[in-house]
Coordinates of C-alpha atoms in Angstrom, one line a residue:
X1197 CA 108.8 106.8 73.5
X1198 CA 110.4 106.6 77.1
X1199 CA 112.1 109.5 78.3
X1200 CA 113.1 112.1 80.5
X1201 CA 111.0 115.1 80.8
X1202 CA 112.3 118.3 80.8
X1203 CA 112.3 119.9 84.3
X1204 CA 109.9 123.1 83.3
X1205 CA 107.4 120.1 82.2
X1206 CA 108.2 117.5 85.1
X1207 CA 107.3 120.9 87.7
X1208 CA 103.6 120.9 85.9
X1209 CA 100.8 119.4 88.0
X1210 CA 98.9 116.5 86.3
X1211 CA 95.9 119.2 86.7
X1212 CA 97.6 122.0 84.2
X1213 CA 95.4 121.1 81.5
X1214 CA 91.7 120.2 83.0
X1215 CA 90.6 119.1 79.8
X1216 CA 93.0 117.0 78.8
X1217 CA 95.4 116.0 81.9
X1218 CA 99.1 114.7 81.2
X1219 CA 99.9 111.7 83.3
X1220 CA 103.3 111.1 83.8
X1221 CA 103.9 107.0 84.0
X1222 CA 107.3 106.2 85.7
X1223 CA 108.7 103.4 83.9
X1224 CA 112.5 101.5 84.7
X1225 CA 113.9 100.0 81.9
X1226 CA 112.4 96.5 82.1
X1227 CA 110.4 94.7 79.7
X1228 CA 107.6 93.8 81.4
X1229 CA 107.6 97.6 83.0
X1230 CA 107.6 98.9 79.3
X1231 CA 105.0 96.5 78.0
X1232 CA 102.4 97.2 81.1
X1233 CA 103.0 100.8 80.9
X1234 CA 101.8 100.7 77.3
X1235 CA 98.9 98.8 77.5
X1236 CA 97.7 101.2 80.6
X1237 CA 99.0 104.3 78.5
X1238 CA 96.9 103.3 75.5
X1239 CA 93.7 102.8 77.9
X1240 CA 94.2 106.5 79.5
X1241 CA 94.6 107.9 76.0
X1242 CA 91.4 106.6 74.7
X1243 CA 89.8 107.3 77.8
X1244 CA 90.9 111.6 77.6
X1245 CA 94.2 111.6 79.2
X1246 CA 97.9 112.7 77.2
X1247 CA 100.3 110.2 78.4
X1248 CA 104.2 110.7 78.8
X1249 CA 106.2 108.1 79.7
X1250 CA 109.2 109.1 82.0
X1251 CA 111.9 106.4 81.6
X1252 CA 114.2 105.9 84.6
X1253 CA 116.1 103.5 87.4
X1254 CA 113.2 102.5 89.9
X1255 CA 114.8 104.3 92.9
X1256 CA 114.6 107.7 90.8
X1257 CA 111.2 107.0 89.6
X1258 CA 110.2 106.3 93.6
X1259 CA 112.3 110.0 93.9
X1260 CA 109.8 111.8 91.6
X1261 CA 106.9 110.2 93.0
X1262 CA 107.5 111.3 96.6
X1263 CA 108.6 114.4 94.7
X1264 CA 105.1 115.2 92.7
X1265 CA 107.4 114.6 89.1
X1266 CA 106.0 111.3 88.2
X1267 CA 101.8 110.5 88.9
X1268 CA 101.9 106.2 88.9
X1269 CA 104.1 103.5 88.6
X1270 CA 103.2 99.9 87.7
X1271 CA 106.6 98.1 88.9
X1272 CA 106.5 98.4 92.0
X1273 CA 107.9 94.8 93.4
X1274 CA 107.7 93.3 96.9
X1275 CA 109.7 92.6 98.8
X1276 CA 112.5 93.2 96.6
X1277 CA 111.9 97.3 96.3
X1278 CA 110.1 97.6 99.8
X1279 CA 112.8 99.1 101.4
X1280 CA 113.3 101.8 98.7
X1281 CA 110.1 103.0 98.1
X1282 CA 108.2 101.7 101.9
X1283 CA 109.5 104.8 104.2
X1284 CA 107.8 107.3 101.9
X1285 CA 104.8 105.3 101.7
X1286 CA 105.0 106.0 105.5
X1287 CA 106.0 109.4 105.0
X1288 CA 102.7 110.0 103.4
X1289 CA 104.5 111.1 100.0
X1290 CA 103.6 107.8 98.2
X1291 CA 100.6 106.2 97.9
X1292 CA 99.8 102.3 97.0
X1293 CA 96.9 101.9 94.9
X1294 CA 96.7 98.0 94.8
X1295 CA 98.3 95.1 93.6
X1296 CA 98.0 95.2 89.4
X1297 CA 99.6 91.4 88.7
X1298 CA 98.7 88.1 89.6
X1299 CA 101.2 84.8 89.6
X1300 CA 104.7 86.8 89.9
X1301 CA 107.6 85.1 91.3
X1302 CA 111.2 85.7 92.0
X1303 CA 114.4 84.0 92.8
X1304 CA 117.4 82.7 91.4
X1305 CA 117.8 80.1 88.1
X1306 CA 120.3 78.0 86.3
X1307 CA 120.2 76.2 83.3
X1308 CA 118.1 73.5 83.9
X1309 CA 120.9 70.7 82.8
X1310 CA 122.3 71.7 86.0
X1311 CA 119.9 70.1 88.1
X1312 CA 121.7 66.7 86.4
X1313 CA 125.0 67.6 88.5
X1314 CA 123.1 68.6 91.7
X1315 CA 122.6 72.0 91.7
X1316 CA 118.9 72.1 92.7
X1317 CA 118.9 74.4 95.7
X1318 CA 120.4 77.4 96.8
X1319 CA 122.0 75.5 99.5
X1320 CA 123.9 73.8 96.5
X1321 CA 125.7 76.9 95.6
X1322 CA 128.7 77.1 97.5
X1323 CA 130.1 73.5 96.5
X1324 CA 129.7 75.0 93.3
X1325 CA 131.1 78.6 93.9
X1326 CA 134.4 77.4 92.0
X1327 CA 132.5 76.7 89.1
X1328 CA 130.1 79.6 89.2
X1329 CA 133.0 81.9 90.0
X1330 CA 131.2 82.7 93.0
X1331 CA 129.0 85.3 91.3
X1332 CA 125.3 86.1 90.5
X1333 CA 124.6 87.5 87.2
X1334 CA 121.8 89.7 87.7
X1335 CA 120.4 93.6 85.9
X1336 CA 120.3 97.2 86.7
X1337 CA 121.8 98.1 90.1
X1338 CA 118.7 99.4 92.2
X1339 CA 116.5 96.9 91.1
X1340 CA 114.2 94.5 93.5
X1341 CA 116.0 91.6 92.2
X1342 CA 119.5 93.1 93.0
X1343 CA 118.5 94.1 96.1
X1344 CA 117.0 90.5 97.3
X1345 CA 120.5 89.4 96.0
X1346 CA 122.6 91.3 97.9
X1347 CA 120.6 90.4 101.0
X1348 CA 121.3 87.2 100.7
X1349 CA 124.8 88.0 100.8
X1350 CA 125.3 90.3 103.4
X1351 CA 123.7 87.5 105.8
X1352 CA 126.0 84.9 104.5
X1353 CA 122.6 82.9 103.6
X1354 CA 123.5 79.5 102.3
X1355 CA 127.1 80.3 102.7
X1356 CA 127.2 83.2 100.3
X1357 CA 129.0 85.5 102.1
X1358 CA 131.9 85.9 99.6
X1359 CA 129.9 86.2 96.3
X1360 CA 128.8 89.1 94.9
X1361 CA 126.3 90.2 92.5
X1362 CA 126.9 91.3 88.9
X1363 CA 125.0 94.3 87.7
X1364 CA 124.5 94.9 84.2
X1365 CA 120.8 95.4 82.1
X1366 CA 118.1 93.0 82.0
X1367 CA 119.4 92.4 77.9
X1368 CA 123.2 91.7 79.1
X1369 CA 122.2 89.6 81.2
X1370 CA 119.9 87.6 79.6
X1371 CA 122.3 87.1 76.6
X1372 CA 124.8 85.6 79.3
X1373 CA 122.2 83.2 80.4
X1374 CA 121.3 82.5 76.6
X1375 CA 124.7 81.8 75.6
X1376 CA 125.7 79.6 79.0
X1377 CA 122.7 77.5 77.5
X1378 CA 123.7 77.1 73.9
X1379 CA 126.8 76.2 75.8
X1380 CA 125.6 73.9 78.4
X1381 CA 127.8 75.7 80.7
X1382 CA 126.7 76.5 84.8
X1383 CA 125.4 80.2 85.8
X1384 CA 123.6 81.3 88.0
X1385 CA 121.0 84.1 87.6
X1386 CA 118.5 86.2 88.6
X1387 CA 114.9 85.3 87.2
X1388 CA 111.1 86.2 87.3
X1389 CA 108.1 85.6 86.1
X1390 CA 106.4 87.2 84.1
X1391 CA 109.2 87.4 81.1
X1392 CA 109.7 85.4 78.1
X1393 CA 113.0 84.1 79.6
X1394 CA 110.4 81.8 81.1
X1395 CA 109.7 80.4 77.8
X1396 CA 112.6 80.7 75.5
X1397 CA 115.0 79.1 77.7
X1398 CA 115.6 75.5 79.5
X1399 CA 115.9 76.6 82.7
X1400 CA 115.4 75.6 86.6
X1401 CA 114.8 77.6 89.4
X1402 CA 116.7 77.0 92.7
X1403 CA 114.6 75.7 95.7
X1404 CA 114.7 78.4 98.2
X1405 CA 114.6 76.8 101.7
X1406 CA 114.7 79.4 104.1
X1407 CA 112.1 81.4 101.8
X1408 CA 114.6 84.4 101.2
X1409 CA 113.1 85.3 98.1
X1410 CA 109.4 84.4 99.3
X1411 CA 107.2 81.6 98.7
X1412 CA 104.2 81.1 96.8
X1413 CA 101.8 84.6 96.3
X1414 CA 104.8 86.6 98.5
X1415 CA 105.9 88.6 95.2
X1416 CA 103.7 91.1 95.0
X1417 CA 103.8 94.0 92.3
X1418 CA 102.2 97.1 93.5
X1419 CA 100.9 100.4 91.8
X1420 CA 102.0 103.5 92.9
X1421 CA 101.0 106.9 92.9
X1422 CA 101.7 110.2 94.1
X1423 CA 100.0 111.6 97.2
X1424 CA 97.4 113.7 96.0
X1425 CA 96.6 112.0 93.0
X1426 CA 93.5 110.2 94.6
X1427 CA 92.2 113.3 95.6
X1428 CA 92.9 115.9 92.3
X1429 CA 91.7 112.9 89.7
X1430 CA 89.7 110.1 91.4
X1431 CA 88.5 108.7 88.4
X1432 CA 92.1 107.9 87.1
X1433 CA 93.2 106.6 90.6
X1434 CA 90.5 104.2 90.7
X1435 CA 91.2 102.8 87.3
X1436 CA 94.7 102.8 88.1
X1437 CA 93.3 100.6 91.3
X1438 CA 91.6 98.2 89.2
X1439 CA 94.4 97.5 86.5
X1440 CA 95.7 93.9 87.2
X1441 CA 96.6 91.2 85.0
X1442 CA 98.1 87.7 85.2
X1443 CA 101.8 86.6 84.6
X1444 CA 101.0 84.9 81.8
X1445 CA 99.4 88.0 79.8
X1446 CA 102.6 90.3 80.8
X1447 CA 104.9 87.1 79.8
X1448 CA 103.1 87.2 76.2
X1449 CA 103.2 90.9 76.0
X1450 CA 107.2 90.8 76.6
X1451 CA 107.6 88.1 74.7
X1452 CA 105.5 89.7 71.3
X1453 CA 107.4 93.0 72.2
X1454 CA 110.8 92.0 72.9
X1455 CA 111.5 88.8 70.7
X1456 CA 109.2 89.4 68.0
X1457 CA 110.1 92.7 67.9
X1458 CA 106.6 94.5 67.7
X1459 CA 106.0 98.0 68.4
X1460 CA 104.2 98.4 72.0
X1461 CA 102.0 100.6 70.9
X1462 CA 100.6 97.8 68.4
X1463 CA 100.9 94.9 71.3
X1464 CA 99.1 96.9 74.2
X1465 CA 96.0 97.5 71.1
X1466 CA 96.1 93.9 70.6
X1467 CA 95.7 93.0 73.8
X1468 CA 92.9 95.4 74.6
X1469 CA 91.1 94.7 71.8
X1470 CA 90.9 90.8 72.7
X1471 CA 90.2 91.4 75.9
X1472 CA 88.1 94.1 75.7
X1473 CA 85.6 92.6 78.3
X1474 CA 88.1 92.8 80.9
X1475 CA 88.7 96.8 80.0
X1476 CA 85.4 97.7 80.1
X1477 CA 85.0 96.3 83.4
X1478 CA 88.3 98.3 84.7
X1479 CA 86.3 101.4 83.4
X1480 CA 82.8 100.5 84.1
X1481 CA 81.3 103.8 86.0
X1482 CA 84.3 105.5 85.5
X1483 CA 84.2 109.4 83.3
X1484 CA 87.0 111.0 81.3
X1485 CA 88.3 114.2 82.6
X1486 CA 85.4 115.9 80.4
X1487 CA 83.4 113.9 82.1
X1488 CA 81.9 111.2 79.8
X1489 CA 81.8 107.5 80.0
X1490 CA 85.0 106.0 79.9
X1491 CA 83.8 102.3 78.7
X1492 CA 82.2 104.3 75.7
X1493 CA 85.1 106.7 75.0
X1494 CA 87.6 103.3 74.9
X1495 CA 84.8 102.3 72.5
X1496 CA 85.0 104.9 70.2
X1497 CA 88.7 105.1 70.4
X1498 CA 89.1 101.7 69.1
X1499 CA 87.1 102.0 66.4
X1500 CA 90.1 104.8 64.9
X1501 CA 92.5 102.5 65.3
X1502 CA 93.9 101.1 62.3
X1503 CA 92.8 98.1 61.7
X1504 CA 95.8 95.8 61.1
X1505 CA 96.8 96.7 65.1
X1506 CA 94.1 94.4 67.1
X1507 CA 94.0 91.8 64.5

């Protein structure tokens, strides 16, 4: 469950209980934050730690991380968030762990029947401002995407200097892009990969010619962590270090999570147990905070698991 901690708990350190430490995920409300979160939850609970999930807008989570509140974050996206988390990097109050996704990409989409009319780059969007109302649908204010956005704008980039950016939630707007493409009508979006907007819907990203929103391998999702954290649990931040998956695994966790409609608890077991080669090797030499093998305690913990989840 993601929420908000209450402040007696979010003042604990992560070393209050030795046995069994609490690490505290910080996780925005974005699909693919929710379902990598989960998987990486459901590793540190079979491996000894209690996990609590505390559910917020990215720049608060980057707040409580500088702050000692929240341990690790796994949405960390550059360039997009750079500026809002990068001087506290600097500061010393954050620390990057690595990169924990492979393939990611951002930028700006339309339905892809409006490459027929001639929108097919971003430098098309201002003989289309009329029909686009001169306006980028994007999702919560704060986030990388929004930020990359309003860039764009406040440099008058391909002529954008009198549109403006939408914010709403990731689900808003991606029933406004849904709907435009029943409807065959023009918008204009912001999109990603990894999410299953990838593979639901007929759309086209924009060609991107002066590289605003980065070319190919410049998105870049990071893992955060708390200063400290390195040195008061080691073995955690070197898992945390090795965590990282592809786009496509995220996009099929998002998609199994939000359009099928599965519990996350049942898709981060799923994927674990078909890929349990992969875990093992995130956890190979690693102990649990009671100081056993953590390859053998995932092990052990999968065999409880009820056996309809990794099937």
């Amino acid at each position: 469950m993601m929420r908000w901690l209450p402040a007696a708990v979010l003042g604990l350190s992560l070393a209050a209980s030795a046995a069994q430490p609490t690490v505290r995920l910080g996780v925005p409300p974005w699909q693919g934050a929710e379902a990598k979160s989960a998987v990486v939850a459901e590793i540190l609970r079979a491996t000894g730690y209690e996990v609590e999930t505390v559910s917020a807008a990215a720049v608060l989570i980057f707040q409580g991380l500088a702050r000692g509140e929240v341990d690790a974050n796994l949405s960390a996206w550059v360039p997009g968030q750079e500026e809002a988390f990068g001087p506290r990097v600097e500061a010393g109050d954050i620390v990057i762990l690595g990169e924990n996704l492979r393939g990611a990409r951002t930028g700006l989409a339309v339905p892809a029947a409006a490459r027929r009319s001639g929108l097919v780059s971003m430098e098309d969007l201002e003989a289309f401002a009329s029909e686009l109302d001169s306006t980028i649908f994007c999702i919560e204010p704060g986030s990388g995407a929004n930020a990359v956005a309003e860039a764009a704008i406040a440099e008058d980039l391909y002529g954008l200097g009198d549109w403006r950016v939408l914010p709403s939630s990731t689900e808003a707007m991606l029933t406004h892009v849904e709907r435009a493409v029943r409807r065959d009508r023009l918008t204009v979006f912001c999109a990603w990969a990894p999410h299953w907007m990838n593979e639901a819907f007929d759309l086209a990203y924009l060609d991107d010619p002066a590289g605003h929103w980065g070319g190919p391998g410049a998105t870049r999702v990071l893992t955060l962590a708390r200063a400290g954290l390195e040195q008061d649990f080691p073995q955690l931040a070197e898992f945390l270090s090795r965590f990282q998956v592809d786009a496509e695994s995220q996009s099929r966790w998002i998609y199994a999570y939000a359009r099928e409609e599965q519990p996350l608890e049942r898709v981060a077991r799923r994927w674990i147990a078909a890929n349990e080669k992969t875990v093992q090797d995130w956890l190979a030499g690693l102990q649990t905070p009671a100081g056993e093998d953590a390859a053998e305690a995932l092990e052990q913990a999968m065999a409880r698991w009820p056996t309809s989840d990794p099937n």
